[in-house]
Amino acid sequence: MAEQVWWWPYAMILVAGWLATDVWRWLGVLLSGRLREDSELLLWVRSVATALVAGVISKLILFPAGALADAPVALRLAAAASGFAAFLVGGQRVVVGVLAAEVVLIGGWLLVGLG
Amino acid sequence: MLRGTRAAVSIPALILSAAFVGYAGLARESGLSLSETLMLTGLVWALPSIVVLTGAISAGMGMIPAAIAVALASVRLMPMTMALMPLLRVEGKTRRWHLLVSSHFVAVTAWVFAMRNLEDLPREGRLPFFFGFGASLTSFVFCVTGASYLLVERMPMMVAGALFMLTPVYFLCSLWGAARVAADKAALLAGLALGPVFFLSLPGLDLLWTGLVGGTLAYLGTRFARRGFR
């Protein structure tokens, strides 16, 4: 374990946090150089970024951290699915989807009796 | 830029704040001080990386392994930034350092919001808008995190669970709404399906693989549908 002087956590945050994160953003800016908005290459890059964020989504639902892990997995999936369905049916308004998902989650949670 | 600030008063801000209320509780339980928690929030500004580093600090991990872990959790920011920049840039006019500074605000929430809304703006207005949006969102969430670190002792389980559910559903809906071409939607579905697979088979690098494999499949599949084998 590293020596625990008072500034150590701050040094950790600067190097292992700020630098380790922002370096990717800077690289993204520099590499995007002449990438044109309608190019095939950008279409691919966007697909990769979108799939990656979608991976974050399904991880948040299937393997959540903290309190959500106490809700049964079927309930979490049902809540997300009904939220998305409500979003599609309700004129693609994000609020509609989010509210529907919460109603199903909390309603279902109360029914299951884990609250 | 002020329009960006105004737009930050919105659903994404509420949802992201809710996620950071949850994080403040985690930071407190992990033994981080208030100033450490706030510095992490402001400087790193990407929730998954923040959570990884919180774990590393509380476990007393060394700087190099912690930096590697955080860097792995943050690689995803690179393709996201690359995809966003062509929308923000005015060819031949935008200064690179403006883009570099603004890129700090690239994180899933701001990215999803930008991909969905920037196209409706005139090109010159986009970078100021994004900067205003990102800066306001960051400052607001920064304050929320600080306040909830001080206030939130313990939250009822169900409230906390409901807060955690907001984020994925919000991402899912806005990402679908932001999709412009078939490839975007295909990539979304591929990522949803592959995410858990790679998480179980290649933990650590899973998001990167999900993006590369899912995105490439989606791109190639829709490209074939568009124009055959050319």
Coordinates of C-alpha atoms in Angstrom, one line a residue:
Chain A
M1 CA 0.0 0.0 0.0
A2 CA 1.2 3.5 -0.8
E3 CA 2.2 5.8 2.0
Q4 CA -0.8 7.6 3.4
V5 CA 0.2 11.3 3.6
W6 CA -2.7 13.7 3.4
W7 CA -2.1 14.7 -0.2
W8 CA -1.9 11.1 -1.5
P9 CA -5.6 10.7 -2.3
Y10 CA -5.5 14.1 -4.2
A11 CA -2.4 12.9 -6.2
M12 CA -4.3 9.7 -7.0
I13 CA -7.3 11.7 -8.2
L14 CA -5.1 13.9 -10.4
V15 CA -3.1 11.2 -12.0
A16 CA -5.2 8.1 -11.9
G17 CA -8.4 10.0 -12.2
W18 CA -8.2 13.2 -14.2
L19 CA -5.2 12.3 -16.5
A20 CA -6.3 8.7 -17.0
T21 CA -9.8 9.9 -18.1
D22 CA -9.2 13.1 -20.0
V23 CA -6.4 11.7 -22.1
W24 CA -9.0 9.6 -24.0
R25 CA -11.1 12.7 -24.6
W26 CA -8.1 14.6 -25.9
L27 CA -7.1 11.7 -28.1
G28 CA -10.7 11.6 -29.4
V29 CA -10.5 15.3 -30.4
L30 CA -7.1 14.9 -32.0
L31 CA -8.0 11.7 -33.9
S32 CA -11.3 13.1 -35.1
G33 CA -9.1 15.5 -37.2
R34 CA -10.6 15.5 -40.6
L35 CA -13.3 13.0 -40.0
R36 CA -16.3 14.2 -42.0
E37 CA -19.8 14.1 -40.7
D38 CA -21.1 12.0 -43.5
S39 CA -18.2 9.6 -44.0
E40 CA -18.4 5.8 -43.7
L41 CA -15.6 5.9 -41.2
L42 CA -17.6 8.2 -38.9
L43 CA -20.6 5.9 -39.3
W44 CA -18.6 3.1 -38.0
V45 CA -17.1 5.1 -35.1
R46 CA -20.6 6.1 -34.2
S47 CA -21.8 2.5 -34.3
V48 CA -18.9 1.5 -32.0
A49 CA -19.7 4.3 -29.5
T50 CA -23.4 3.6 -29.6
A51 CA -22.9 -0.2 -29.0
L52 CA -20.6 0.6 -26.2
V53 CA -23.1 2.9 -24.4
A54 CA -25.7 0.3 -25.0
G55 CA -23.4 -2.2 -23.2
V56 CA -23.4 0.2 -20.3
I57 CA -27.2 0.2 -20.3
S58 CA -27.6 -3.5 -20.2
K59 CA -25.0 -3.8 -17.5
L60 CA -26.8 -1.2 -15.4
I61 CA -30.0 -3.2 -15.7
L62 CA -28.6 -6.8 -15.4
F63 CA -25.7 -6.2 -13.0
P64 CA -26.6 -3.1 -11.1
A65 CA -24.6 -1.7 -8.2
G66 CA -26.1 -0.9 -4.9
A67 CA -29.8 -0.9 -4.0
L68 CA -31.2 -1.8 -7.4
A69 CA -29.5 -5.2 -7.1
D70 CA -32.2 -6.1 -4.5
A71 CA -35.0 -5.9 -7.1
P72 CA -35.5 -9.2 -8.9
V73 CA -33.8 -9.3 -12.3
A74 CA -37.1 -10.1 -14.1
L75 CA -38.6 -7.0 -12.5
R76 CA -35.7 -4.8 -13.7
L77 CA -36.0 -6.2 -17.2
A78 CA -39.8 -5.7 -17.2
A79 CA -39.4 -2.2 -16.0
A80 CA -36.8 -1.3 -18.6
A81 CA -38.8 -3.0 -21.4
S82 CA -42.1 -1.3 -20.5
G83 CA -40.3 2.0 -20.2
F84 CA -38.9 1.6 -23.7
A85 CA -42.3 0.4 -25.1
A86 CA -44.0 3.4 -23.5
F87 CA -41.4 5.6 -25.0
L88 CA -42.0 4.2 -28.5
V89 CA -45.8 4.3 -28.2
G90 CA -45.9 7.7 -26.4
G91 CA -44.5 9.7 -29.3
Q92 CA -40.8 9.1 -28.4
R93 CA -40.8 11.3 -25.4
V94 CA -38.1 10.4 -23.0
V95 CA -40.1 11.5 -19.9
V96 CA -42.9 9.0 -20.8
G97 CA -40.4 6.2 -21.0
V98 CA -38.7 7.0 -17.7
L99 CA -41.9 7.5 -15.8
A100 CA -43.4 4.2 -17.1
A101 CA -40.3 2.3 -16.1
E102 CA -40.4 3.7 -12.6
V103 CA -44.1 2.9 -12.2
V104 CA -43.5 -0.7 -13.2
L105 CA -40.4 -1.0 -11.0
I106 CA -41.9 0.5 -7.9
G107 CA -45.3 -1.1 -8.3
G108 CA -43.7 -4.5 -9.0
W109 CA -41.3 -4.1 -6.0
L110 CA -44.2 -3.4 -3.7
L111 CA -46.1 -6.4 -5.1
V112 CA -43.2 -8.7 -4.6
G113 CA -43.0 -7.4 -1.1
L114 CA -39.3 -6.7 -0.9
G115 CA -39.8 -3.1 0.1
Chain B
M1 CA -24.0 29.3 -24.8
L2 CA -26.8 30.5 -22.6
R3 CA -29.2 28.4 -24.5
G4 CA -27.0 25.4 -23.5
T5 CA -27.2 26.5 -19.9
R6 CA -30.9 26.7 -20.1
A7 CA -31.2 23.3 -21.7
A8 CA -29.2 21.8 -18.8
V9 CA -32.1 22.5 -16.5
S10 CA -33.9 19.4 -17.7
I11 CA -34.5 15.8 -17.5
P12 CA -30.9 14.7 -18.1
A13 CA -29.8 17.0 -15.2
L14 CA -32.3 15.5 -12.9
I15 CA -31.4 11.9 -13.8
L16 CA -27.7 12.5 -13.6
S17 CA -28.1 14.2 -10.3
A18 CA -30.1 11.3 -9.0
A19 CA -27.2 9.0 -10.1
F20 CA -24.7 11.2 -8.2
V21 CA -26.9 11.3 -5.1
G22 CA -26.4 7.5 -5.2
Y23 CA -22.7 8.0 -5.7
A24 CA -22.3 10.4 -2.8
G25 CA -23.6 7.7 -0.5
L26 CA -21.1 5.2 -2.0
A27 CA -18.2 7.7 -1.5
R28 CA -19.1 8.3 2.0
E29 CA -19.3 4.6 2.8
S30 CA -15.9 4.1 1.1
G31 CA -14.3 6.6 3.5
L32 CA -13.7 9.4 1.0
S33 CA -13.7 12.9 2.4
L34 CA -16.0 15.6 1.0
S35 CA -13.2 17.4 -0.8
E36 CA -11.9 14.2 -2.3
T37 CA -15.4 13.3 -3.5
L38 CA -16.0 16.7 -5.1
M39 CA -12.6 16.7 -6.7
L40 CA -13.3 13.3 -8.2
T41 CA -16.6 14.4 -9.5
G42 CA -15.4 17.6 -11.1
L43 CA -12.1 16.4 -12.6
V44 CA -13.0 12.9 -13.8
W45 CA -16.6 13.6 -14.8
A46 CA -17.5 10.1 -16.0
L47 CA -19.4 8.1 -13.4
P48 CA -18.1 4.6 -14.2
S49 CA -14.5 5.9 -13.9
I50 CA -15.3 7.7 -10.7
V51 CA -16.7 4.6 -9.2
V52 CA -13.6 2.6 -10.2
L53 CA -11.3 5.1 -8.7
T54 CA -13.3 5.4 -5.5
G55 CA -12.9 1.6 -5.1
A56 CA -9.2 1.9 -5.9
I57 CA -8.5 4.6 -3.3
S58 CA -10.5 2.9 -0.5
A59 CA -8.7 -0.3 -1.3
G60 CA -5.3 1.4 -1.0
M61 CA -4.4 0.5 -4.5
G62 CA -1.1 1.9 -5.9
M63 CA -1.2 4.8 -8.4
I64 CA -0.2 2.9 -11.5
P65 CA -2.6 0.0 -11.2
A66 CA -5.4 2.4 -10.3
A67 CA -4.5 4.6 -13.3
I68 CA -4.7 1.5 -15.6
A69 CA -8.0 0.4 -14.2
V70 CA -9.5 3.9 -14.6
A71 CA -8.0 4.3 -18.1
L72 CA -9.6 1.0 -19.1
A73 CA -12.9 2.2 -17.8
S74 CA -12.5 5.4 -19.8
V75 CA -11.4 4.2 -23.2
R76 CA -15.0 4.4 -24.3
L77 CA -14.8 8.2 -24.1
M78 CA -12.5 8.2 -27.1
P79 CA -14.9 6.9 -29.8
M80 CA -17.7 8.9 -28.2
T81 CA -15.6 12.1 -28.5
M82 CA -14.6 11.2 -32.1
A83 CA -18.2 10.8 -33.0
L84 CA -19.2 14.1 -31.5
M85 CA -16.5 16.3 -32.7
P86 CA -17.5 16.5 -36.4
L87 CA -20.9 17.8 -35.2
L88 CA -19.4 20.5 -33.1
R89 CA -16.7 21.7 -35.5
V90 CA -17.0 24.5 -38.0
E91 CA -14.5 23.5 -40.7
G92 CA -11.5 25.9 -40.7
K93 CA -12.9 28.1 -38.0
T94 CA -13.1 26.2 -34.7
R95 CA -9.9 26.4 -32.6
R96 CA -8.6 23.1 -31.6
W97 CA -8.1 24.1 -28.0
H98 CA -11.7 25.1 -27.7
L99 CA -12.6 21.5 -28.6
L100 CA -10.0 20.1 -26.2
V101 CA -11.5 22.1 -23.3
S102 CA -15.0 21.2 -24.2
S103 CA -14.2 17.6 -24.6
H104 CA -13.9 17.4 -20.8
F105 CA -17.7 17.4 -20.7
V106 CA -18.0 14.3 -22.9
A107 CA -19.6 11.7 -20.7
V108 CA -22.5 9.5 -21.5
T109 CA -25.3 11.9 -20.4
A110 CA -24.0 14.9 -22.1
W111 CA -23.0 12.9 -25.2
V112 CA -26.5 11.3 -25.5
F113 CA -28.1 14.7 -25.1
A114 CA -25.7 16.3 -27.6
M115 CA -26.2 13.6 -30.3
R116 CA -29.9 14.0 -29.9
N117 CA -30.1 17.8 -30.0
L118 CA -27.1 19.4 -31.7
E119 CA -28.3 18.8 -35.2
D120 CA -31.2 21.1 -34.7
L121 CA -28.8 24.0 -34.1
P122 CA -26.9 26.1 -36.6
R123 CA -23.4 24.9 -36.9
E124 CA -21.8 28.0 -35.3
G125 CA -24.0 27.7 -32.3
R126 CA -23.2 24.1 -31.5
L127 CA -19.9 24.3 -29.7
P128 CA -21.0 27.2 -27.4
F129 CA -24.2 25.4 -26.7
F130 CA -22.4 22.2 -25.8
F131 CA -19.9 24.1 -23.6
G132 CA -22.7 25.9 -21.8
F133 CA -24.7 22.7 -21.4
G134 CA -21.7 20.7 -20.2
A135 CA -20.4 23.4 -17.8
S136 CA -23.8 24.0 -16.2
L137 CA -24.5 20.3 -15.9
T138 CA -21.1 19.6 -14.3
S139 CA -21.5 22.6 -11.8
F140 CA -25.0 21.6 -10.9
V141 CA -24.2 18.0 -10.3
F142 CA -21.1 19.0 -8.4
C143 CA -23.3 20.9 -6.0
V144 CA -25.8 18.1 -5.8
T145 CA -23.1 15.6 -5.0
G146 CA -21.7 17.9 -2.2
A147 CA -25.1 18.5 -0.7
S148 CA -26.1 14.9 -0.7
Y149 CA -22.7 13.8 0.7
L150 CA -23.6 16.0 3.7
L151 CA -27.3 15.3 3.9
V152 CA -27.8 11.7 2.9
E153 CA -27.3 9.5 5.9
R154 CA -29.1 6.5 4.6
M155 CA -31.7 6.3 1.9
P156 CA -34.6 3.8 1.9
M157 CA -33.7 0.9 -0.2
M158 CA -36.5 1.3 -2.7
V159 CA -35.9 5.0 -3.3
A160 CA -32.2 4.3 -3.9
G161 CA -33.2 1.5 -6.3
A162 CA -35.6 3.7 -8.2
L163 CA -32.9 6.3 -8.5
F164 CA -30.5 3.8 -10.0
M165 CA -33.2 2.7 -12.5
L166 CA -33.5 6.2 -14.0
T167 CA -30.2 6.2 -15.7
P168 CA -30.4 3.1 -17.9
V169 CA -34.0 3.8 -19.1
Y170 CA -33.0 7.4 -19.8
F171 CA -30.0 6.3 -21.8
L172 CA -32.0 3.7 -23.7
C173 CA -34.8 6.1 -24.8
S174 CA -32.6 9.0 -25.7
L175 CA -30.1 6.9 -27.6
W176 CA -32.9 5.5 -29.7
G177 CA -34.3 9.0 -30.2
A178 CA -30.8 10.2 -31.3
A179 CA -30.4 7.4 -33.9
R180 CA -30.3 8.9 -37.3
V181 CA -29.5 5.9 -39.5
A182 CA -30.2 2.2 -39.3
A183 CA -26.7 1.6 -38.2
D184 CA -27.3 3.5 -35.0
K185 CA -30.3 1.5 -34.0
A186 CA -28.6 -1.8 -35.0
A187 CA -25.6 -0.8 -32.9
L188 CA -27.9 -0.1 -29.9
L189 CA -29.5 -3.5 -30.1
A190 CA -26.2 -5.3 -30.6
G191 CA -24.7 -3.5 -27.7
L192 CA -27.6 -4.3 -25.4
A193 CA -27.3 -8.0 -26.3
L194 CA -23.5 -8.3 -26.2
G195 CA -22.9 -6.2 -23.1
P196 CA -23.7 -8.9 -20.6
V197 CA -22.0 -11.6 -22.7
F198 CA -18.6 -9.7 -22.7
F199 CA -19.1 -8.7 -19.1
L200 CA -19.2 -12.3 -18.1
S201 CA -16.5 -13.5 -20.4
L202 CA -14.1 -10.6 -20.5
P203 CA -14.6 -8.5 -17.4
G204 CA -12.6 -5.3 -17.4
L205 CA -12.4 -4.9 -21.1
D206 CA -16.0 -5.8 -21.7
L207 CA -17.3 -2.4 -22.8
L208 CA -14.5 -2.0 -25.3
W209 CA -15.3 -5.4 -26.9
T210 CA -19.0 -4.7 -26.8
G211 CA -18.4 -1.5 -28.7
L212 CA -16.0 -2.9 -31.2
V213 CA -17.8 -6.1 -32.0
G214 CA -21.3 -4.8 -31.7
G215 CA -20.6 -1.6 -33.5
T216 CA -18.7 -3.3 -36.3
L217 CA -21.4 -6.0 -36.8
A218 CA -24.1 -3.3 -36.9
Y219 CA -22.1 -1.2 -39.3
L220 CA -21.3 -4.0 -41.7
G221 CA -24.9 -5.5 -41.5
T222 CA -26.6 -2.2 -42.3
R223 CA -23.9 -1.3 -44.9
F224 CA -24.7 -4.6 -46.7
A225 CA -28.4 -3.8 -46.5
R226 CA -27.7 -0.4 -48.0
R227 CA -25.4 -1.2 -50.8
G228 CA -24.7 -4.9 -51.0
F229 CA -21.1 -6.2 -51.2
R230 CA -19.3 -3.0 -52.2

